[in-house]
Amino acid sequence: SYVGNYANFLEKKSERLANEDAAIQSAKSKYVVELDWMRRQPQGRQTKQKARADSFYKLEKATKPRALDPNLDMGDVASGRRLGGNVLKMKDV
């Protein structure tokens, strides 16, 4: 929850998104190093550090870009194409 008005909410949201983007960039740079380590290990060698390999897979998931909220998907509306006569239908409001 945000204390303050809508402008404060937008400011905090932009800060939060910037922090998330910075964390993703940091994870990507670490991912490159860890990916190189994973590829360097011989296939027959079974002594890879299990914890390091597990952390690599967690890091791999963390480097994925932020998922878009499916509730905010506007589909064809953003393209400017007309969808028909009804813009919004509401029942029992």
PDB file of N, CA and C in Angstrom:
ATOM      1  N   SER A   1       0.839  -1.178   0.000  1.00  0.00           N
ATOM      2  CA  SER A   1       0.000   0.000   0.000  1.00  0.00           C
ATOM      3  C   SER A   1       0.887   1.245   0.000  1.00  0.00           C
ATOM      4  N   TYR A   2       0.369   2.290  -0.570  1.00  0.00           N
ATOM      5  CA  TYR A   2       1.115   3.533  -0.703  1.00  0.00           C
ATOM      6  C   TYR A   2       0.450   4.617   0.135  1.00  0.00           C
ATOM      7  N   VAL A   3       1.267   5.347   0.871  1.00  0.00           N
ATOM      8  CA  VAL A   3       0.766   6.460   1.652  1.00  0.00           C
ATOM      9  C   VAL A   3       0.870   7.703   0.781  1.00  0.00           C
ATOM     10  N   GLY A   4      -0.230   8.438   0.660  1.00  0.00           N
ATOM     11  CA  GLY A   4      -0.198   9.657  -0.131  1.00  0.00           C
ATOM     12  C   GLY A   4      -1.199   9.607  -1.271  1.00  0.00           C
ATOM     13  N   ASN A   5      -1.010  10.518  -2.203  1.00  0.00           N
ATOM     14  CA  ASN A   5      -1.938  10.640  -3.313  1.00  0.00           C
ATOM     15  C   ASN A   5      -1.458   9.823  -4.522  1.00  0.00           C
ATOM     16  N   TYR A   6      -2.167   9.971  -5.616  1.00  0.00           N
ATOM     17  CA  TYR A   6      -1.869   9.202  -6.828  1.00  0.00           C
ATOM     18  C   TYR A   6      -0.505   9.561  -7.399  1.00  0.00           C
ATOM     19  N   ALA A   7      -0.119  10.809  -7.323  1.00  0.00           N
ATOM     20  CA  ALA A   7       1.200  11.216  -7.826  1.00  0.00           C
ATOM     21  C   ALA A   7       2.306  10.506  -7.046  1.00  0.00           C
ATOM     22  N   ASN A   8       2.129  10.381  -5.735  1.00  0.00           N
ATOM     23  CA  ASN A   8       3.087   9.666  -4.905  1.00  0.00           C
ATOM     24  C   ASN A   8       3.130   8.188  -5.298  1.00  0.00           C
ATOM     25  N   PHE A   9       1.958   7.616  -5.571  1.00  0.00           N
ATOM     26  CA  PHE A   9       1.887   6.226  -6.016  1.00  0.00           C
ATOM     27  C   PHE A   9       2.677   6.034  -7.301  1.00  0.00           C
ATOM     28  N   LEU A  10       2.485   6.914  -8.272  1.00  0.00           N
ATOM     29  CA  LEU A  10       3.196   6.804  -9.547  1.00  0.00           C
ATOM     30  C   LEU A  10       4.707   6.941  -9.361  1.00  0.00           C
ATOM     31  N   GLU A  11       5.102   7.839  -8.488  1.00  0.00           N
ATOM     32  CA  GLU A  11       6.530   8.029  -8.212  1.00  0.00           C
ATOM     33  C   GLU A  11       7.135   6.766  -7.601  1.00  0.00           C
ATOM     34  N   LYS A  12       6.448   6.210  -6.608  1.00  0.00           N
ATOM     35  CA  LYS A  12       6.938   4.993  -5.949  1.00  0.00           C
ATOM     36  C   LYS A  12       6.935   3.809  -6.917  1.00  0.00           C
ATOM     37  N   LYS A  13       5.931   3.757  -7.780  1.00  0.00           N
ATOM     38  CA  LYS A  13       5.859   2.664  -8.753  1.00  0.00           C
ATOM     39  C   LYS A  13       7.028   2.731  -9.724  1.00  0.00           C
ATOM     40  N   SER A  14       7.347   3.940 -10.200  1.00  0.00           N
ATOM     41  CA  SER A  14       8.469   4.079 -11.127  1.00  0.00           C
ATOM     42  C   SER A  14       9.785   3.721 -10.446  1.00  0.00           C
ATOM     43  N   GLU A  15       9.930   4.079  -9.162  1.00  0.00           N
ATOM     44  CA  GLU A  15      11.128   3.697  -8.407  1.00  0.00           C
ATOM     45  C   GLU A  15      11.215   2.177  -8.271  1.00  0.00           C
ATOM     46  N   ARG A  16      10.083   1.543  -7.968  1.00  0.00           N
ATOM     47  CA  ARG A  16      10.052   0.094  -7.801  1.00  0.00           C
ATOM     48  C   ARG A  16      10.409  -0.607  -9.107  1.00  0.00           C
ATOM     49  N   LEU A  17       9.847  -0.140 -10.214  1.00  0.00           N
ATOM     50  CA  LEU A  17      10.150  -0.736 -11.518  1.00  0.00           C
ATOM     51  C   LEU A  17      11.612  -0.529 -11.900  1.00  0.00           C
ATOM     52  N   ALA A  18      12.164   0.634 -11.575  1.00  0.00           N
ATOM     53  CA  ALA A  18      13.580   0.886 -11.860  1.00  0.00           C
ATOM     54  C   ALA A  18      14.469  -0.049 -11.041  1.00  0.00           C
ATOM     55  N   ASN A  19      14.100  -0.275  -9.777  1.00  0.00           N
ATOM     56  CA  ASN A  19      14.861  -1.206  -8.934  1.00  0.00           C
ATOM     57  C   ASN A  19      14.782  -2.629  -9.470  1.00  0.00           C
ATOM     58  N   GLU A  20      13.588  -3.036  -9.929  1.00  0.00           N
ATOM     59  CA  GLU A  20      13.433  -4.372 -10.494  1.00  0.00           C
ATOM     60  C   GLU A  20      14.266  -4.526 -11.762  1.00  0.00           C
ATOM     61  N   ASP A  21      14.278  -3.493 -12.605  1.00  0.00           N
ATOM     62  CA  ASP A  21      15.077  -3.541 -13.831  1.00  0.00           C
ATOM     63  C   ASP A  21      16.562  -3.634 -13.514  1.00  0.00           C
ATOM     64  N   ALA A  22      17.007  -2.902 -12.504  1.00  0.00           N
ATOM     65  CA  ALA A  22      18.416  -2.963 -12.106  1.00  0.00           C
ATOM     66  C   ALA A  22      18.761  -4.350 -11.584  1.00  0.00           C
ATOM     67  N   ALA A  23      17.843  -4.954 -10.829  1.00  0.00           N
ATOM     68  CA  ALA A  23      18.084  -6.305 -10.303  1.00  0.00           C
ATOM     69  C   ALA A  23      18.146  -7.321 -11.440  1.00  0.00           C
ATOM     70  N   ILE A  24      17.303  -7.160 -12.440  1.00  0.00           N
ATOM     71  CA  ILE A  24      17.318  -8.073 -13.587  1.00  0.00           C
ATOM     72  C   ILE A  24      18.623  -7.928 -14.357  1.00  0.00           C
ATOM     73  N   GLN A  25      19.087  -6.689 -14.547  1.00  0.00           N
ATOM     74  CA  GLN A  25      20.356  -6.470 -15.257  1.00  0.00           C
ATOM     75  C   GLN A  25      21.520  -7.089 -14.486  1.00  0.00           C
ATOM     76  N   SER A  26      21.514  -6.945 -13.171  1.00  0.00           N
ATOM     77  CA  SER A  26      22.557  -7.532 -12.339  1.00  0.00           C
ATOM     78  C   SER A  26      22.528  -9.052 -12.443  1.00  0.00           C
ATOM     79  N   ALA A  27      21.330  -9.618 -12.414  1.00  0.00           N
ATOM     80  CA  ALA A  27      21.193 -11.067 -12.520  1.00  0.00           C
ATOM     81  C   ALA A  27      21.653 -11.563 -13.884  1.00  0.00           C
ATOM     82  N   LYS A  28      21.395 -10.780 -14.934  1.00  0.00           N
ATOM     83  CA  LYS A  28      21.828 -11.183 -16.275  1.00  0.00           C
ATOM     84  C   LYS A  28      23.344 -11.224 -16.375  1.00  0.00           C
ATOM     85  N   SER A  29      24.008 -10.246 -15.779  1.00  0.00           N
ATOM     86  CA  SER A  29      25.469 -10.241 -15.848  1.00  0.00           C
ATOM     87  C   SER A  29      26.045 -11.422 -15.060  1.00  0.00           C
ATOM     88  N   LYS A  30      25.450 -11.732 -13.920  1.00  0.00           N
ATOM     89  CA  LYS A  30      25.907 -12.894 -13.152  1.00  0.00           C
ATOM     90  C   LYS A  30      25.569 -14.177 -13.889  1.00  0.00           C
ATOM     91  N   TYR A  31      24.448 -14.191 -14.586  1.00  0.00           N
ATOM     92  CA  TYR A  31      24.021 -15.365 -15.347  1.00  0.00           C
ATOM     93  C   TYR A  31      25.034 -15.712 -16.429  1.00  0.00           C
ATOM     94  N   VAL A  32      25.592 -14.712 -17.081  1.00  0.00           N
ATOM     95  CA  VAL A  32      26.589 -14.956 -18.124  1.00  0.00           C
ATOM     96  C   VAL A  32      27.801 -15.680 -17.539  1.00  0.00           C
ATOM     97  N   VAL A  33      28.253 -15.235 -16.377  1.00  0.00           N
ATOM     98  CA  VAL A  33      29.403 -15.871 -15.721  1.00  0.00           C
ATOM     99  C   VAL A  33      29.075 -17.308 -15.332  1.00  0.00           C
ATOM    100  N   GLU A  34      27.909 -17.511 -14.743  1.00  0.00           N
ATOM    101  CA  GLU A  34      27.516 -18.852 -14.300  1.00  0.00           C
ATOM    102  C   GLU A  34      27.251 -19.779 -15.488  1.00  0.00           C
ATOM    103  N   LEU A  35      26.715 -19.244 -16.570  1.00  0.00           N
ATOM    104  CA  LEU A  35      26.493 -20.052 -17.776  1.00  0.00           C
ATOM    105  C   LEU A  35      27.823 -20.538 -18.331  1.00  0.00           C
ATOM    106  N   ASP A  36      28.814 -19.674 -18.325  1.00  0.00           N
ATOM    107  CA  ASP A  36      30.150 -20.067 -18.772  1.00  0.00           C
ATOM    108  C   ASP A  36      30.689 -21.183 -17.879  1.00  0.00           C
ATOM    109  N   TRP A  37      30.476 -21.073 -16.569  1.00  0.00           N
ATOM    110  CA  TRP A  37      30.938 -22.111 -15.647  1.00  0.00           C
ATOM    111  C   TRP A  37      30.232 -23.440 -15.920  1.00  0.00           C
ATOM    112  N   MET A  38      28.907 -23.374 -16.178  1.00  0.00           N
ATOM    113  CA  MET A  38      28.153 -24.600 -16.443  1.00  0.00           C
ATOM    114  C   MET A  38      28.640 -25.274 -17.730  1.00  0.00           C
ATOM    115  N   ARG A  39      28.961 -24.481 -18.724  1.00  0.00           N
ATOM    116  CA  ARG A  39      29.400 -25.035 -20.008  1.00  0.00           C
ATOM    117  C   ARG A  39      30.838 -25.550 -19.952  1.00  0.00           C
ATOM    118  N   ARG A  40      31.654 -24.981 -19.081  1.00  0.00           N
ATOM    119  CA  ARG A  40      33.049 -25.376 -18.971  1.00  0.00           C
ATOM    120  C   ARG A  40      33.232 -26.753 -18.365  1.00  0.00           C
ATOM    121  N   GLN A  41      32.314 -27.170 -17.541  1.00  0.00           N
ATOM    122  CA  GLN A  41      32.448 -28.442 -16.844  1.00  0.00           C
ATOM    123  C   GLN A  41      32.298 -29.596 -17.829  1.00  0.00           C
ATOM    124  N   PRO A  42      33.180 -30.578 -17.768  1.00  0.00           N
ATOM    125  CA  PRO A  42      33.051 -31.749 -18.641  1.00  0.00           C
ATOM    126  C   PRO A  42      31.758 -32.515 -18.342  1.00  0.00           C
ATOM    127  N   GLN A  43      31.158 -33.071 -19.387  1.00  0.00           N
ATOM    128  CA  GLN A  43      29.894 -33.786 -19.222  1.00  0.00           C
ATOM    129  C   GLN A  43      30.043 -35.001 -18.306  1.00  0.00           C
ATOM    130  N   GLY A  44      31.168 -35.702 -18.399  1.00  0.00           N
ATOM    131  CA  GLY A  44      31.356 -36.905 -17.611  1.00  0.00           C
ATOM    132  C   GLY A  44      31.653 -36.627 -16.154  1.00  0.00           C
ATOM    133  N   ARG A  45      32.009 -35.414 -15.850  1.00  0.00           N
ATOM    134  CA  ARG A  45      32.379 -35.082 -14.475  1.00  0.00           C
ATOM    135  C   ARG A  45      31.115 -34.908 -13.636  1.00  0.00           C
ATOM    136  N   GLN A  46      30.999 -35.677 -12.590  1.00  0.00           N
ATOM    137  CA  GLN A  46      29.811 -35.635 -11.753  1.00  0.00           C
ATOM    138  C   GLN A  46      30.025 -34.825 -10.484  1.00  0.00           C
ATOM    139  N   THR A  47      31.133 -34.119 -10.389  1.00  0.00           N
ATOM    140  CA  THR A  47      31.454 -33.416  -9.146  1.00  0.00           C
ATOM    141  C   THR A  47      31.098 -31.936  -9.191  1.00  0.00           C
ATOM    142  N   LYS A  48      30.217 -31.545 -10.098  1.00  0.00           N
ATOM    143  CA  LYS A  48      29.773 -30.153 -10.094  1.00  0.00           C
ATOM    144  C   LYS A  48      29.143 -29.860  -8.740  1.00  0.00           C
ATOM    145  N   GLN A  49      29.380 -28.692  -8.293  1.00  0.00           N
ATOM    146  CA  GLN A  49      28.779 -28.309  -7.021  1.00  0.00           C
ATOM    147  C   GLN A  49      27.266 -28.231  -7.208  1.00  0.00           C
ATOM    148  N   LYS A  50      26.566 -29.091  -6.505  1.00  0.00           N
ATOM    149  CA  LYS A  50      25.120 -29.178  -6.673  1.00  0.00           C
ATOM    150  C   LYS A  50      24.429 -27.873  -6.275  1.00  0.00           C
ATOM    151  N   ALA A  51      24.895 -27.252  -5.219  1.00  0.00           N
ATOM    152  CA  ALA A  51      24.292 -25.992  -4.772  1.00  0.00           C
ATOM    153  C   ALA A  51      24.503 -24.895  -5.811  1.00  0.00           C
ATOM    154  N   ARG A  52      25.689 -24.877  -6.420  1.00  0.00           N
ATOM    155  CA  ARG A  52      25.965 -23.854  -7.423  1.00  0.00           C
ATOM    156  C   ARG A  52      25.118 -24.088  -8.668  1.00  0.00           C
ATOM    157  N   ALA A  53      24.938 -25.341  -9.053  1.00  0.00           N
ATOM    158  CA  ALA A  53      24.089 -25.652 -10.205  1.00  0.00           C
ATOM    159  C   ALA A  53      22.636 -25.289  -9.915  1.00  0.00           C
ATOM    160  N   ASP A  54      22.169 -25.561  -8.703  1.00  0.00           N
ATOM    161  CA  ASP A  54      20.800 -25.195  -8.334  1.00  0.00           C
ATOM    162  C   ASP A  54      20.614 -23.685  -8.344  1.00  0.00           C
ATOM    163  N   SER A  55      21.616 -22.959  -7.836  1.00  0.00           N
ATOM    164  CA  SER A  55      21.512 -21.502  -7.841  1.00  0.00           C
ATOM    165  C   SER A  55      21.554 -20.956  -9.264  1.00  0.00           C
ATOM    166  N   PHE A  56      22.251 -21.674 -10.167  1.00  0.00           N
ATOM    167  CA  PHE A  56      22.271 -21.265 -11.573  1.00  0.00           C
ATOM    168  C   PHE A  56      20.867 -21.327 -12.157  1.00  0.00           C
ATOM    169  N   TYR A  57      20.133 -22.392 -11.874  1.00  0.00           N
ATOM    170  CA  TYR A  57      18.779 -22.521 -12.433  1.00  0.00           C
ATOM    171  C   TYR A  57      17.825 -21.492 -11.825  1.00  0.00           C
ATOM    172  N   LYS A  58      18.014 -21.160 -10.555  1.00  0.00           N
ATOM    173  CA  LYS A  58      17.205 -20.089  -9.952  1.00  0.00           C
ATOM    174  C   LYS A  58      17.535 -18.750 -10.601  1.00  0.00           C
ATOM    175  N   LEU A  59      18.823 -18.540 -10.858  1.00  0.00           N
ATOM    176  CA  LEU A  59      19.261 -17.300 -11.491  1.00  0.00           C
ATOM    177  C   LEU A  59      18.724 -17.215 -12.917  1.00  0.00           C
ATOM    178  N   GLU A  60      18.656 -18.345 -13.578  1.00  0.00           N
ATOM    179  CA  GLU A  60      18.133 -18.381 -14.949  1.00  0.00           C
ATOM    180  C   GLU A  60      16.675 -17.925 -14.978  1.00  0.00           C
ATOM    181  N   LYS A  61      15.902 -18.335 -13.982  1.00  0.00           N
ATOM    182  CA  LYS A  61      14.505 -17.901 -13.896  1.00  0.00           C
ATOM    183  C   LYS A  61      14.415 -16.411 -13.567  1.00  0.00           C
ATOM    184  N   ALA A  62      15.359 -15.918 -12.773  1.00  0.00           N
ATOM    185  CA  ALA A  62      15.331 -14.516 -12.353  1.00  0.00           C
ATOM    186  C   ALA A  62      15.694 -13.563 -13.486  1.00  0.00           C
ATOM    187  N   THR A  63      16.385 -14.061 -14.505  1.00  0.00           N
ATOM    188  CA  THR A  63      16.799 -13.176 -15.592  1.00  0.00           C
ATOM    189  C   THR A  63      15.712 -12.986 -16.632  1.00  0.00           C
ATOM    190  N   LYS A  64      14.611 -13.687 -16.483  1.00  0.00           N
ATOM    191  CA  LYS A  64      13.506 -13.510 -17.426  1.00  0.00           C
ATOM    192  C   LYS A  64      12.917 -12.118 -17.215  1.00  0.00           C
ATOM    193  N   PRO A  65      12.520 -11.467 -18.292  1.00  0.00           N
ATOM    194  CA  PRO A  65      11.921 -10.136 -18.125  1.00  0.00           C
ATOM    195  C   PRO A  65      10.609 -10.212 -17.341  1.00  0.00           C
ATOM    196  N   ARG A  66      10.251  -9.097 -16.784  1.00  0.00           N
ATOM    197  CA  ARG A  66       9.048  -9.002 -15.964  1.00  0.00           C
ATOM    198  C   ARG A  66       7.824  -9.367 -16.809  1.00  0.00           C
ATOM    199  N   ALA A  67       6.989 -10.246 -16.287  1.00  0.00           N
ATOM    200  CA  ALA A  67       5.780 -10.660 -16.997  1.00  0.00           C
ATOM    201  C   ALA A  67       4.759  -9.523 -16.980  1.00  0.00           C
ATOM    202  N   LEU A  68       4.072  -9.386 -18.085  1.00  0.00           N
ATOM    203  CA  LEU A  68       3.031  -8.376 -18.159  1.00  0.00           C
ATOM    204  C   LEU A  68       1.787  -8.883 -17.449  1.00  0.00           C
ATOM    205  N   ASP A  69       1.056  -7.979 -16.842  1.00  0.00           N
ATOM    206  CA  ASP A  69      -0.157  -8.341 -16.139  1.00  0.00           C
ATOM    207  C   ASP A  69      -1.223  -8.713 -17.164  1.00  0.00           C
ATOM    208  N   PRO A  70      -1.734  -9.951 -17.144  1.00  0.00           N
ATOM    209  CA  PRO A  70      -2.730 -10.343 -18.149  1.00  0.00           C
ATOM    210  C   PRO A  70      -4.029  -9.558 -18.025  1.00  0.00           C
ATOM    211  N   ASN A  71      -4.288  -8.986 -16.862  1.00  0.00           N
ATOM    212  CA  ASN A  71      -5.505  -8.189 -16.688  1.00  0.00           C
ATOM    213  C   ASN A  71      -5.420  -6.862 -17.431  1.00  0.00           C
ATOM    214  N   LEU A  72      -4.204  -6.445 -17.781  1.00  0.00           N
ATOM    215  CA  LEU A  72      -4.032  -5.163 -18.454  1.00  0.00           C
ATOM    216  C   LEU A  72      -3.891  -5.307 -19.965  1.00  0.00           C
ATOM    217  N   ASP A  73      -4.036  -6.508 -20.485  1.00  0.00           N
ATOM    218  CA  ASP A  73      -3.883  -6.725 -21.923  1.00  0.00           C
ATOM    219  C   ASP A  73      -5.035  -6.065 -22.664  1.00  0.00           C
ATOM    220  N   MET A  74      -4.706  -5.149 -23.561  1.00  0.00           N
ATOM    221  CA  MET A  74      -5.725  -4.440 -24.322  1.00  0.00           C
ATOM    222  C   MET A  74      -5.914  -5.033 -25.708  1.00  0.00           C
ATOM    223  N   GLY A  75      -5.090  -5.976 -26.094  1.00  0.00           N
ATOM    224  CA  GLY A  75      -5.260  -6.670 -27.364  1.00  0.00           C
ATOM    225  C   GLY A  75      -5.227  -5.736 -28.558  1.00  0.00           C
ATOM    226  N   ASP A  76      -6.295  -5.759 -29.336  1.00  0.00           N
ATOM    227  CA  ASP A  76      -6.360  -4.980 -30.571  1.00  0.00           C
ATOM    228  C   ASP A  76      -6.706  -3.516 -30.336  1.00  0.00           C
ATOM    229  N   VAL A  77      -7.079  -3.151 -29.138  1.00  0.00           N
ATOM    230  CA  VAL A  77      -7.452  -1.766 -28.856  1.00  0.00           C
ATOM    231  C   VAL A  77      -6.254  -0.839 -29.062  1.00  0.00           C
ATOM    232  N   ALA A  78      -5.072  -1.300 -28.706  1.00  0.00           N
ATOM    233  CA  ALA A  78      -3.875  -0.469 -28.823  1.00  0.00           C
ATOM    234  C   ALA A  78      -3.526  -0.184 -30.278  1.00  0.00           C
ATOM    235  N   SER A  79      -3.947  -1.057 -31.193  1.00  0.00           N
ATOM    236  CA  SER A  79      -3.618  -0.847 -32.599  1.00  0.00           C
ATOM    237  C   SER A  79      -4.487   0.237 -33.233  1.00  0.00           C
ATOM    238  N   GLY A  80      -5.553   0.627 -32.553  1.00  0.00           N
ATOM    239  CA  GLY A  80      -6.406   1.683 -33.073  1.00  0.00           C
ATOM    240  C   GLY A  80      -7.493   1.156 -33.997  1.00  0.00           C
ATOM    241  N   ARG A  81      -7.548  -0.139 -34.201  1.00  0.00           N
ATOM    242  CA  ARG A  81      -8.540  -0.731 -35.074  1.00  0.00           C
ATOM    243  C   ARG A  81      -9.883  -0.770 -34.359  1.00  0.00           C
ATOM    244  N   ARG A  82     -10.939  -0.453 -35.063  1.00  0.00           N
ATOM    245  CA  ARG A  82     -12.267  -0.468 -34.461  1.00  0.00           C
ATOM    246  C   ARG A  82     -12.730  -1.894 -34.271  1.00  0.00           C
ATOM    247  N   LEU A  83     -13.316  -2.150 -33.131  1.00  0.00           N
ATOM    248  CA  LEU A  83     -13.764  -3.496 -32.812  1.00  0.00           C
ATOM    249  C   LEU A  83     -15.261  -3.669 -32.994  1.00  0.00           C
ATOM    250  N   GLY A  84     -15.980  -2.587 -33.158  1.00  0.00           N
ATOM    251  CA  GLY A  84     -17.425  -2.665 -33.311  1.00  0.00           C
ATOM    252  C   GLY A  84     -18.085  -1.456 -32.674  1.00  0.00           C
ATOM    253  N   GLY A  85     -19.392  -1.516 -32.545  1.00  0.00           N
ATOM    254  CA  GLY A  85     -20.152  -0.394 -32.015  1.00  0.00           C
ATOM    255  C   GLY A  85     -20.102  -0.279 -30.504  1.00  0.00           C
ATOM    256  N   ASN A  86     -19.993  -1.399 -29.800  1.00  0.00           N
ATOM    257  CA  ASN A  86     -20.016  -1.378 -28.339  1.00  0.00           C
ATOM    258  C   ASN A  86     -18.600  -1.273 -27.790  1.00  0.00           C
ATOM    259  N   VAL A  87     -18.377  -0.254 -27.012  1.00  0.00           N
ATOM    260  CA  VAL A  87     -17.082  -0.073 -26.387  1.00  0.00           C
ATOM    261  C   VAL A  87     -17.046  -0.746 -25.017  1.00  0.00           C
ATOM    262  N   LEU A  88     -18.147  -0.604 -24.261  1.00  0.00           N
ATOM    263  CA  LEU A  88     -18.196  -1.140 -22.922  1.00  0.00           C
ATOM    264  C   LEU A  88     -19.624  -1.525 -22.601  1.00  0.00           C
ATOM    265  N   LYS A  89     -19.823  -2.760 -22.143  1.00  0.00           N
ATOM    266  CA  LYS A  89     -21.145  -3.219 -21.732  1.00  0.00           C
ATOM    267  C   LYS A  89     -21.089  -3.523 -20.251  1.00  0.00           C
ATOM    268  N   MET A  90     -22.083  -3.044 -19.515  1.00  0.00           N
ATOM    269  CA  MET A  90     -22.124  -3.276 -18.074  1.00  0.00           C
ATOM    270  C   MET A  90     -23.497  -3.765 -17.707  1.00  0.00           C
ATOM    271  N   LYS A  91     -23.552  -4.747 -16.817  1.00  0.00           N
ATOM    272  CA  LYS A  91     -24.838  -5.268 -16.325  1.00  0.00           C
ATOM    273  C   LYS A  91     -24.828  -5.228 -14.811  1.00  0.00           C
ATOM    274  N   ASP A  92     -25.958  -4.944 -14.228  1.00  0.00           N
ATOM    275  CA  ASP A  92     -26.153  -4.951 -12.778  1.00  0.00           C
ATOM    276  C   ASP A  92     -25.126  -4.113 -12.044  1.00  0.00           C
ATOM    277  N   VAL A  93     -24.955  -2.890 -12.497  1.00  0.00           N
ATOM    278  CA  VAL A  93     -23.984  -2.016 -11.863  1.00  0.00           C
ATOM    279  C   VAL A  93     -24.665  -1.169 -10.812  1.00  0.00           C
TER     280      VAL A  93
END
